[in-house]
PDB file of C-alpha atoms and ligand atoms in Angstrom:
ATOM      1  CA  MET A  28      -3.780 -14.002  -0.167  1.00 78.00           C
ATOM      2  CA  THR A  29      -0.422 -12.572   0.872  1.00 91.00           C
ATOM      3  CA  LYS A  30       1.300 -11.325  -2.227  1.00 97.00           C
ATOM      4  CA  THR A  31       5.024 -11.575  -2.812  1.00 98.00           C
ATOM      5  CA  LYS A  32       6.652  -8.146  -2.771  1.00 98.00           C
ATOM      6  CA  VAL A  33       8.525  -7.624  -6.023  1.00 98.00           C
ATOM      7  CA  ALA A  34      10.847  -4.819  -7.123  1.00 99.00           C
ATOM      8  CA  VAL A  35      11.565  -4.267 -10.812  1.00 99.00           C
ATOM      9  CA  LEU A  36      14.925  -2.876 -11.930  1.00 98.00           C
ATOM     10  CA  ILE A  37      14.934  -1.003 -15.225  1.00 98.00           C
ATOM     11  CA  SER A  38      17.189   1.228 -17.309  1.00 98.00           C
ATOM     12  CA  GLY A  39      14.839   2.544 -19.983  1.00 98.00           C
ATOM     13  CA  ARG A  40      11.365   2.330 -21.439  1.00 98.00           C
ATOM     14  CA  GLY A  41      10.099  -0.276 -18.996  1.00 98.00           C
ATOM     15  CA  SER A  42       7.495  -2.061 -21.097  1.00 98.00           C
ATOM     16  CA  ASN A  43       8.144  -5.374 -19.332  1.00 98.00           C
ATOM     17  CA  MET A  44       7.851  -3.593 -15.989  1.00 98.00           C
ATOM     18  CA  GLU A  45       4.546  -2.118 -17.143  1.00 98.00           C
ATOM     19  CA  ALA A  46       3.268  -5.577 -18.103  1.00 98.00           C
ATOM     20  CA  LEU A  47       4.154  -6.838 -14.619  1.00 98.00           C
ATOM     21  CA  VAL A  48       2.484  -3.843 -12.953  1.00 98.00           C
ATOM     22  CA  ARG A  49      -0.699  -4.404 -14.968  1.00 98.00           C
ATOM     23  CA  ALA A  50      -0.785  -8.116 -14.213  1.00 98.00           C
ATOM     24  CA  ALA A  51      -0.328  -7.385 -10.516  1.00 98.00           C
ATOM     25  CA  GLN A  52      -3.538  -5.341 -10.522  1.00 97.00           C
ATOM     26  CA  ASP A  53      -5.490  -8.608 -10.795  1.00 97.00           C
ATOM     27  CA  PRO A  54      -6.509  -9.586  -7.256  1.00 97.00           C
ATOM     28  CA  ALA A  55      -5.603 -13.205  -8.066  1.00 96.00           C
ATOM     29  CA  CYS A  56      -2.031 -12.291  -9.038  1.00 98.00           C
ATOM     30  CA  PRO A  57       0.415 -13.769  -6.486  1.00 98.00           C
ATOM     31  CA  PHE A  58       2.803 -10.789  -6.631  1.00 98.00           C
ATOM     32  CA  GLU A  59       2.646  -7.045  -6.132  1.00 98.00           C
ATOM     33  CA  ILE A  60       5.062  -4.570  -7.641  1.00 98.00           C
ATOM     34  CA  VAL A  61       5.947  -2.317  -4.759  1.00 98.00           C
ATOM     35  CA  LEU A  62       9.007  -0.595  -6.163  1.00 98.00           C
ATOM     36  CA  VAL A  63      10.678   0.279  -9.452  1.00 98.00           C
ATOM     37  CA  VAL A  64      14.355   1.267  -9.447  1.00 98.00           C
ATOM     38  CA  SER A  65      16.270   2.690 -12.378  1.00 98.00           C
ATOM     39  CA  ASN A  66      20.006   3.227 -12.674  1.00 97.00           C
ATOM     40  CA  LYS A  67      19.171   5.885 -15.288  1.00 97.00           C
ATOM     41  CA  PRO A  68      17.366   8.976 -13.935  1.00 96.00           C
ATOM     42  CA  GLU A  69      16.070   9.699 -17.456  1.00 97.00           C
ATOM     43  CA  ALA A  70      14.445   6.260 -17.882  1.00 98.00           C
ATOM     44  CA  GLY A  71      10.945   6.648 -19.311  1.00 98.00           C
ATOM     45  CA  GLY A  72       9.740   3.721 -17.209  1.00 98.00           C
ATOM     46  CA  LEU A  73      10.000   5.784 -14.009  1.00 98.00           C
ATOM     47  CA  ALA A  74       7.106   8.024 -15.061  1.00 98.00           C
ATOM     48  CA  THR A  75       5.116   4.998 -16.265  1.00 98.00           C
ATOM     49  CA  ALA A  76       5.489   3.360 -12.857  1.00 98.00           C
ATOM     50  CA  GLN A  77       4.539   6.542 -10.997  1.00 98.00           C
ATOM     51  CA  ALA A  78       1.476   6.991 -13.186  1.00 98.00           C
ATOM     52  CA  ALA A  79       0.422   3.482 -12.175  1.00 98.00           C
ATOM     53  CA  GLY A  80       0.832   4.371  -8.509  1.00 98.00           C
ATOM     54  CA  VAL A  81       4.068   2.453  -7.961  1.00 98.00           C
ATOM     55  CA  GLU A  82       6.977   3.999  -6.088  1.00 98.00           C
ATOM     56  CA  ALA A  83       9.733   4.735  -8.594  1.00 98.00           C
ATOM     57  CA  VAL A  84      13.265   5.612  -7.556  1.00 98.00           C
ATOM     58  CA  ALA A  85      16.275   6.641  -9.631  1.00 98.00           C
ATOM     59  CA  ILE A  86      19.632   5.647  -8.212  1.00 97.00           C
ATOM     60  CA  GLY A  87      22.035   7.048 -10.775  1.00 96.00           C
ATOM     61  CA  GLN A  88      25.540   5.752 -11.189  1.00 90.00           C
ATOM     62  CA  ARG A  89      27.263   9.078 -11.515  1.00 88.00           C
ATOM     63  CA  GLU A  90      27.630   9.915  -7.845  1.00 87.00           C
ATOM     64  CA  PHE A  91      29.260   6.532  -7.250  1.00 92.00           C
ATOM     65  CA  ALA A  92      31.815   7.160  -9.991  1.00 86.00           C
ATOM     66  CA  LYS A  93      33.359   3.812 -10.874  1.00 88.00           C
ATOM     67  CA  ASP A  94      32.425   2.073  -7.620  1.00 95.00           C
ATOM     68  CA  ARG A  95      29.821  -0.354  -8.966  1.00 95.00           C
ATOM     69  CA  GLU A  96      29.454  -2.189  -5.683  1.00 96.00           C
ATOM     70  CA  ALA A  97      28.711   1.051  -3.802  1.00 97.00           C
ATOM     71  CA  HIS A  98      25.992   1.768  -6.377  1.00 97.00           C
ATOM     72  CA  GLU A  99      24.512  -1.693  -5.811  1.00 98.00           C
ATOM     73  CA  ARG A 100      24.710  -1.273  -2.041  1.00 98.00           C
ATOM     74  CA  ALA A 101      22.576   1.860  -2.397  1.00 98.00           C
ATOM     75  CA  ILE A 102      20.042  -0.070  -4.510  1.00 98.00           C
ATOM     76  CA  ASN A 103      20.069  -2.980  -2.083  1.00 98.00           C
ATOM     77  CA  ALA A 104      19.415  -0.674   0.871  1.00 98.00           C
ATOM     78  CA  VAL A 105      16.196   0.553  -0.769  1.00 98.00           C
ATOM     79  CA  LEU A 106      15.148  -3.005  -1.677  1.00 98.00           C
ATOM     80  CA  ARG A 107      15.631  -4.153   1.914  1.00 98.00           C
ATOM     81  CA  ALA A 108      13.940  -1.053   3.351  1.00 98.00           C
ATOM     82  CA  ARG A 109      10.802  -1.852   1.325  1.00 98.00           C
ATOM     83  CA  GLY A 110      10.740  -5.506   2.381  1.00 98.00           C
ATOM     84  CA  ILE A 111      11.268  -6.758  -1.152  1.00 98.00           C
ATOM     85  CA  GLN A 112      11.214 -10.553  -1.521  1.00 98.00           C
ATOM     86  CA  VAL A 113      11.920 -10.996  -5.234  1.00 98.00           C
ATOM     87  CA  VAL A 114      13.782  -8.773  -7.715  1.00 98.00           C
ATOM     88  CA  ALA A 115      12.864  -8.777 -11.407  1.00 99.00           C
ATOM     89  CA  LEU A 116      15.399  -7.302 -13.829  1.00 98.00           C
ATOM     90  CA  ALA A 117      13.531  -5.914 -16.833  1.00 98.00           C
ATOM     91  CA  GLY A 118      15.827  -4.197 -19.287  1.00 98.00           C
ATOM     92  CA  TYR A 119      18.332  -3.400 -16.527  1.00 98.00           C
ATOM     93  CA  MET A 120      21.336  -2.792 -18.739  1.00 95.00           C
ATOM     94  CA  ARG A 121      24.191  -2.835 -16.256  1.00 94.00           C
ATOM     95  CA  ILE A 122      26.217  -5.948 -15.501  1.00 93.00           C
ATOM     96  CA  LEU A 123      25.889  -6.804 -11.820  1.00 96.00           C
ATOM     97  CA  THR A 124      28.774  -7.346  -9.437  1.00 96.00           C
ATOM     98  CA  PRO A 125      28.874 -10.451  -7.232  1.00 97.00           C
ATOM     99  CA  PHE A 126      27.566  -8.288  -4.379  1.00 98.00           C
ATOM    100  CA  LEU A 127      24.006  -7.902  -5.704  1.00 98.00           C
ATOM    101  CA  VAL A 128      23.975 -11.335  -7.355  1.00 98.00           C
ATOM    102  CA  ASN A 129      24.883 -13.017  -4.061  1.00 98.00           C
ATOM    103  CA  ALA A 130      22.547 -10.822  -2.003  1.00 98.00           C
ATOM    104  CA  TRP A 131      19.591 -12.034  -4.120  1.00 98.00           C
ATOM    105  CA  GLU A 132      20.718 -15.534  -5.014  1.00 97.00           C
ATOM    106  CA  GLY A 133      17.719 -17.629  -6.026  1.00 97.00           C
ATOM    107  CA  ARG A 134      15.433 -14.598  -5.809  1.00 98.00           C
ATOM    108  CA  MET A 135      16.464 -12.485  -8.755  1.00 98.00           C
ATOM    109  CA  LEU A 136      15.020 -13.062 -12.236  1.00 98.00           C
ATOM    110  CA  ASN A 137      15.993 -11.575 -15.581  1.00 98.00           C
ATOM    111  CA  ILE A 138      14.368 -11.468 -18.994  1.00 98.00           C
ATOM    112  CA  HIS A 139      16.527 -11.705 -22.080  1.00 98.00           C
ATOM    113  CA  PRO A 140      15.369 -11.364 -25.709  1.00 98.00           C
ATOM    114  CA  SER A 141      16.807 -14.596 -27.079  1.00 98.00           C
ATOM    115  CA  LEU A 142      16.455 -18.316 -26.681  1.00 98.00           C
ATOM    116  CA  LEU A 143      19.326 -18.713 -24.227  1.00 98.00           C
ATOM    117  CA  PRO A 144      21.923 -20.168 -24.283  1.00 97.00           C
ATOM    118  CA  LYS A 145      21.890 -18.683 -27.785  1.00 97.00           C
ATOM    119  CA  TYR A 146      22.786 -14.991 -28.133  1.00 97.00           C
ATOM    120  CA  PRO A 147      23.550 -13.779 -24.615  1.00 96.00           C
ATOM    121  CA  GLY A 148      24.554 -10.120 -24.339  1.00 95.00           C
ATOM    122  CA  LEU A 149      23.599  -7.332 -26.703  1.00 95.00           C
ATOM    123  CA  ASP A 150      22.257  -7.139 -30.297  1.00 96.00           C
ATOM    124  CA  THR A 151      20.460 -10.464 -29.991  1.00 97.00           C
ATOM    125  CA  HIS A 152      17.982  -9.937 -32.845  1.00 97.00           C
ATOM    126  CA  GLY A 153      20.600  -8.660 -35.266  1.00 97.00           C
ATOM    127  CA  ARG A 154      22.795 -11.651 -34.587  1.00 97.00           C
ATOM    128  CA  ALA A 155      19.906 -14.126 -34.902  1.00 97.00           C
ATOM    129  CA  LEU A 156      18.917 -12.638 -38.278  1.00 97.00           C
ATOM    130  CA  GLN A 157      22.522 -12.587 -39.453  1.00 96.00           C
ATOM    131  CA  ALA A 158      22.903 -16.248 -38.575  1.00 97.00           C
ATOM    132  CA  GLY A 159      19.839 -17.188 -40.629  1.00 96.00           C
ATOM    133  CA  GLU A 160      17.898 -18.540 -37.641  1.00 97.00           C
ATOM    134  CA  VAL A 161      14.330 -19.634 -38.328  1.00 97.00           C
ATOM    135  CA  GLU A 162      13.135 -18.928 -34.816  1.00 98.00           C
ATOM    136  CA  ALA A 163      13.822 -16.450 -32.072  1.00 98.00           C
ATOM    137  CA  GLY A 164      12.297 -15.821 -28.685  1.00 98.00           C
ATOM    138  CA  CYS A 165      12.894 -14.815 -25.111  1.00 98.00           C
ATOM    139  CA  THR A 166      13.998 -16.370 -21.853  1.00 98.00           C
ATOM    140  CA  VAL A 167      13.326 -15.734 -18.182  1.00 98.00           C
ATOM    141  CA  HIS A 168      16.116 -17.076 -16.001  1.00 98.00           C
ATOM    142  CA  LEU A 169      17.502 -16.870 -12.502  1.00 98.00           C
ATOM    143  CA  VAL A 170      20.395 -14.459 -12.202  1.00 98.00           C
ATOM    144  CA  THR A 171      23.783 -15.978 -11.428  1.00 97.00           C
ATOM    145  CA  ALA A 172      27.333 -14.619 -11.662  1.00 93.00           C
ATOM    146  CA  GLY A 173      27.704 -15.276 -15.420  1.00 92.00           C
ATOM    147  CA  VAL A 174      25.865 -12.810 -17.676  1.00 91.00           C
ATOM    148  CA  ASP A 175      22.636 -14.372 -19.065  1.00 93.00           C
ATOM    149  CA  GLU A 176      23.720 -17.771 -17.759  1.00 94.00           C
ATOM    150  CA  GLY A 177      21.444 -18.718 -14.867  1.00 96.00           C
ATOM    151  CA  PRO A 178      18.947 -21.605 -14.838  1.00 98.00           C
ATOM    152  CA  VAL A 179      16.140 -21.110 -17.349  1.00 98.00           C
ATOM    153  CA  LEU A 180      12.667 -20.740 -15.812  1.00 98.00           C
ATOM    154  CA  GLY A 181      10.734 -20.302 -19.055  1.00 98.00           C
ATOM    155  CA  GLN A 182      11.003 -19.521 -22.753  1.00 98.00           C
ATOM    156  CA  ALA A 183       8.674 -18.352 -25.519  1.00 98.00           C
ATOM    157  CA  ARG A 184       9.394 -18.846 -29.215  1.00 98.00           C
ATOM    158  CA  VAL A 185       8.483 -16.872 -32.307  1.00 98.00           C
ATOM    159  CA  SER A 186       9.109 -17.756 -35.936  1.00 98.00           C
ATOM    160  CA  ILE A 187      11.443 -15.540 -37.914  1.00 97.00           C
ATOM    161  CA  LEU A 188       9.491 -14.505 -41.011  1.00 96.00           C
ATOM    162  CA  PRO A 189      10.830 -13.689 -44.466  1.00 94.00           C
ATOM    163  CA  GLY A 190      11.560  -9.964 -44.583  1.00 95.00           C
ATOM    164  CA  ASP A 191      11.897  -9.631 -40.816  1.00 97.00           C
ATOM    165  CA  THR A 192      14.071  -6.753 -39.634  1.00 97.00           C
ATOM    166  CA  GLU A 193      15.558  -6.261 -36.183  1.00 97.00           C
ATOM    167  CA  HIS A 194      12.691  -3.886 -35.530  1.00 98.00           C
ATOM    168  CA  SER A 195       9.852  -6.201 -36.614  1.00 98.00           C
ATOM    169  CA  LEU A 196      11.425  -9.165 -34.862  1.00 98.00           C
ATOM    170  CA  SER A 197      12.038  -7.308 -31.616  1.00 98.00           C
ATOM    171  CA  ASP A 198       8.417  -6.072 -31.626  1.00 98.00           C
ATOM    172  CA  ARG A 199       7.111  -9.620 -31.968  1.00 98.00           C
ATOM    173  CA  VAL A 200       9.478 -10.982 -29.348  1.00 98.00           C
ATOM    174  CA  LEU A 201       8.596  -8.140 -26.970  1.00 98.00           C
ATOM    175  CA  GLU A 202       4.919  -9.127 -27.061  1.00 98.00           C
ATOM    176  CA  GLN A 203       5.965 -12.598 -25.957  1.00 98.00           C
ATOM    177  CA  GLU A 204       8.297 -11.169 -23.315  1.00 98.00           C
ATOM    178  CA  HIS A 205       5.391  -9.425 -21.650  1.00 98.00           C
ATOM    179  CA  ARG A 206       3.345 -12.624 -21.444  1.00 98.00           C
ATOM    180  CA  LEU A 207       6.241 -14.841 -20.481  1.00 98.00           C
ATOM    181  CA  TYR A 208       7.515 -12.622 -17.681  1.00 99.00           C
ATOM    182  CA  VAL A 209       4.070 -12.373 -16.078  1.00 98.00           C
ATOM    183  CA  ALA A 210       3.535 -16.141 -16.270  1.00 98.00           C
ATOM    184  CA  VAL A 211       6.995 -17.121 -15.012  1.00 98.00           C
ATOM    185  CA  LEU A 212       7.060 -14.574 -12.187  1.00 98.00           C
ATOM    186  CA  ALA A 213       3.595 -15.669 -11.070  1.00 98.00           C
ATOM    187  CA  ALA A 214       4.630 -19.342 -11.021  1.00 98.00           C
ATOM    188  CA  PHE A 215       7.863 -18.454  -9.217  1.00 98.00           C
ATOM    189  CA  CYS A 216       6.019 -16.496  -6.516  1.00 98.00           C
ATOM    190  CA  ARG A 217       3.435 -19.246  -6.061  1.00 97.00           C
ATOM    191  CA  ASP A 218       6.264 -21.742  -5.546  1.00 96.00           C
ATOM    192  CA  LEU A 219       7.971 -19.431  -3.087  1.00 95.00           C
ATOM    193  CA  ALA A 220       4.765 -19.069  -1.097  1.00 90.00           C
ATOM    194  CA  GLY A 221       4.176 -22.843  -1.278  1.00 90.00           C
ATOM    195  CA  VAL A 222       0.763 -22.507  -2.941  1.00 79.00           C
TER     196      VAL A 222
HETATM  197  C1  GAR B  11      13.706  -6.142 -23.421  1.00 76.27           C
HETATM  198  O1  GAR B  11      13.648  -6.632 -24.729  1.00 76.27           O
HETATM  199  C2  GAR B  11      14.564  -7.037 -22.547  1.00 76.27           C
HETATM  200  O2  GAR B  11      14.422  -8.392 -22.857  1.00 76.27           O
HETATM  201  C3  GAR B  11      15.941  -6.549 -22.893  1.00 76.27           C
HETATM  202  O3  GAR B  11      15.818  -5.148 -22.955  1.00 76.27           O
HETATM  203  C4  GAR B  11      14.488  -4.817 -23.380  1.00 76.27           C
HETATM  204  C5  GAR B  11      13.917  -3.854 -22.377  1.00 76.27           C
HETATM  205  O4  GAR B  11      12.671  -3.376 -22.828  1.00 76.27           O
HETATM  206  N1  GAR B  11      16.895  -6.960 -21.920  1.00 76.27           N
HETATM  207  C6  GAR B  11      18.153  -7.293 -22.207  1.00 76.27           C
HETATM  208  O5  GAR B  11      18.606  -7.223 -23.328  1.00 76.27           O
HETATM  209  C7  GAR B  11      18.969  -7.734 -21.022  1.00 76.27           C
HETATM  210  N2  GAR B  11      20.161  -8.381 -21.456  1.00 76.27           N
HETATM  211  P1  GAR B  11      11.658  -2.728 -21.800  1.00 76.27           P
HETATM  212  O6  GAR B  11      12.434  -1.648 -21.050  1.00 76.27           O
HETATM  213  O7  GAR B  11      10.589  -2.127 -22.671  1.00 76.27           O
HETATM  214  O8  GAR B  11      11.146  -3.796 -20.876  1.00 76.27           O
END
């Protein structure tokens, strides 16, 4: 089986990236994680990826000053050089410019810790608790120009329990994120390969 070459973009801990890397170790998995890129050189996920034998590259923003597109062009050059077919954003905490969105239209996925269209942006769990929601969850969607707005590819739900805090809720949602991202990315790559 030819596996789809996936790059994961991170900014921090990289637990979703790690879940994807682990899933890809199964010979039946339709994707391989060939590259991890972080916009933060200090991201803990870089070492996690390296330890798993995946190439991990930091492309920091600082040297590009305020030129966000130049930063994305540098990222895109590495993605193209590695023959990447699909990009998975996993806790990549920088809003993209139209350059990278357009370059990967239909081939860039993101995971977000809410049941979109509810609670796009930051502080999703805090806002869900504040609003008295009875359920929360996570969404994998295609990336389009609007932040957290692209077509939904899959969602997982969790109940909000009495006494839940942002911490307890985010832990429970994160467990679901790891499963959901693996399942949705696998289905997406199978579709792409026509199998
Ligand atoms: C995850 O909860 C992910 O859904 C969220 O950041 C966390 C990253 O954790 N992403 C966003 O909020 C994007 N808007 P991880 O680095 O352990 O995967």
